[in-house]
Amino acid sequence: ESHKLTSKTEKTIECDECGKHFSHAGALFTHKMVHKEKGANKMHKCKFCEYETAEQGLLNRHLLAVHSKNFPHICVECGKGFRHPSELKKHMRIHTGE
């Protein structure tokens, strides 16, 4: 039982925004979402739809996946284009009967 008491009191990571302490990085990461929800960090908004995210990289990925007109992976059987090789591979199943 003393082990349980010790592990609960050993909080080693401090939030730089509010000073609260956490026992591991995952808990701190989850906690930091509270600050993001309060508007502490800028939200990146898509100019084509309602999508928004706190991370620029996720917005970039969204733009490519949803709004890009680039389809470089072309099916040799029917000419249909795909953004990713995995999509083309999945599509090829309709031609091979798999």
Coordinates of C-alpha atoms in Angstrom, one line a residue:
E1 CA 0.0 0.0 0.0
S2 CA 2.9 2.4 0.7
H3 CA 3.9 1.8 -3.0
K4 CA 0.6 3.1 -4.2
L5 CA 0.9 6.2 -2.0
T6 CA 4.4 6.9 -3.3
S7 CA 3.5 6.5 -7.0
K8 CA 0.6 8.9 -6.6
T9 CA 2.7 11.6 -5.0
E10 CA 5.6 11.4 -7.5
K11 CA 4.5 13.9 -10.1
T12 CA 7.4 14.8 -12.3
I13 CA 6.3 16.7 -15.4
E14 CA 4.9 20.2 -15.1
C15 CA 2.5 22.0 -17.5
D16 CA 4.3 25.1 -18.7
E17 CA 0.9 26.9 -19.1
C18 CA -0.7 26.4 -15.7
G19 CA 1.9 24.7 -13.5
K20 CA -0.1 21.5 -12.9
H21 CA 2.1 18.3 -12.4
F22 CA 1.7 14.9 -14.1
S23 CA 3.3 11.5 -13.7
H24 CA 3.9 10.8 -17.4
A25 CA 4.1 12.6 -20.7
G26 CA 0.9 11.1 -22.0
A27 CA -1.1 12.6 -19.2
L28 CA 0.5 16.0 -19.8
F29 CA -0.3 15.8 -23.5
T30 CA -3.9 15.0 -22.8
H31 CA -4.1 17.8 -20.3
K32 CA -2.7 20.4 -22.8
M33 CA -5.8 19.8 -24.9
V34 CA -7.7 21.8 -22.2
H35 CA -5.6 24.8 -23.0
K36 CA -6.1 24.4 -26.8
E37 CA -9.8 24.2 -26.3
K38 CA -9.7 27.5 -24.4
G39 CA -8.2 29.1 -27.5
A40 CA -4.6 29.2 -26.3
N41 CA -3.4 28.0 -29.7
K42 CA -4.4 29.2 -33.1
M43 CA -6.8 27.0 -35.1
H44 CA -5.9 26.4 -38.7
K45 CA -9.0 26.5 -40.9
C46 CA -9.6 25.1 -44.3
K47 CA -10.5 27.7 -46.8
F48 CA -12.7 25.3 -48.8
C49 CA -14.8 23.7 -46.1
E50 CA -15.6 23.7 -42.4
Y51 CA -12.6 21.6 -41.4
E52 CA -10.3 23.0 -38.7
T53 CA -7.4 21.7 -36.6
A54 CA -4.8 22.9 -34.1
E55 CA -2.0 21.4 -36.2
Q56 CA -0.8 22.9 -39.5
G57 CA 0.4 19.5 -40.7
L58 CA -3.0 18.0 -40.3
L59 CA -4.5 20.8 -42.3
N60 CA -2.0 20.3 -45.1
R61 CA -2.8 16.6 -45.2
H62 CA -6.5 17.4 -45.3
L63 CA -6.0 19.8 -48.2
L64 CA -4.2 17.1 -50.2
A65 CA -6.6 14.3 -49.4
V66 CA -9.9 16.1 -49.8
H67 CA -9.4 19.1 -52.1
S68 CA -6.4 18.3 -54.3
K69 CA -7.1 17.7 -58.0
N70 CA -3.9 15.8 -58.4
F71 CA -4.4 12.1 -59.3
P72 CA -0.9 10.8 -60.3
H73 CA -1.6 7.1 -59.9
I74 CA -3.4 6.0 -63.1
C75 CA -5.1 2.6 -63.7
V76 CA -3.7 1.0 -66.9
E77 CA -7.0 -0.9 -67.4
C78 CA -9.5 2.0 -67.3
G79 CA -7.6 5.2 -66.9
K80 CA -9.0 6.2 -63.6
G81 CA -6.7 8.3 -61.4
F82 CA -5.9 8.1 -57.7
R83 CA -4.1 10.2 -55.2
H84 CA -2.3 7.4 -53.4
P85 CA -0.8 4.1 -54.7
S86 CA -2.7 2.2 -52.0
E87 CA -6.0 3.5 -53.5
L88 CA -4.9 2.3 -57.0
K89 CA -4.0 -1.1 -55.6
K90 CA -7.4 -1.4 -54.0
H91 CA -9.1 -0.3 -57.2
M92 CA -7.2 -2.9 -59.3
R93 CA -9.2 -5.6 -57.5
I94 CA -12.2 -4.8 -59.6
H95 CA -10.2 -5.7 -62.7
T96 CA -8.6 -8.8 -61.3
G97 CA -11.7 -10.2 -59.5
E98 CA -9.9 -10.4 -56.2

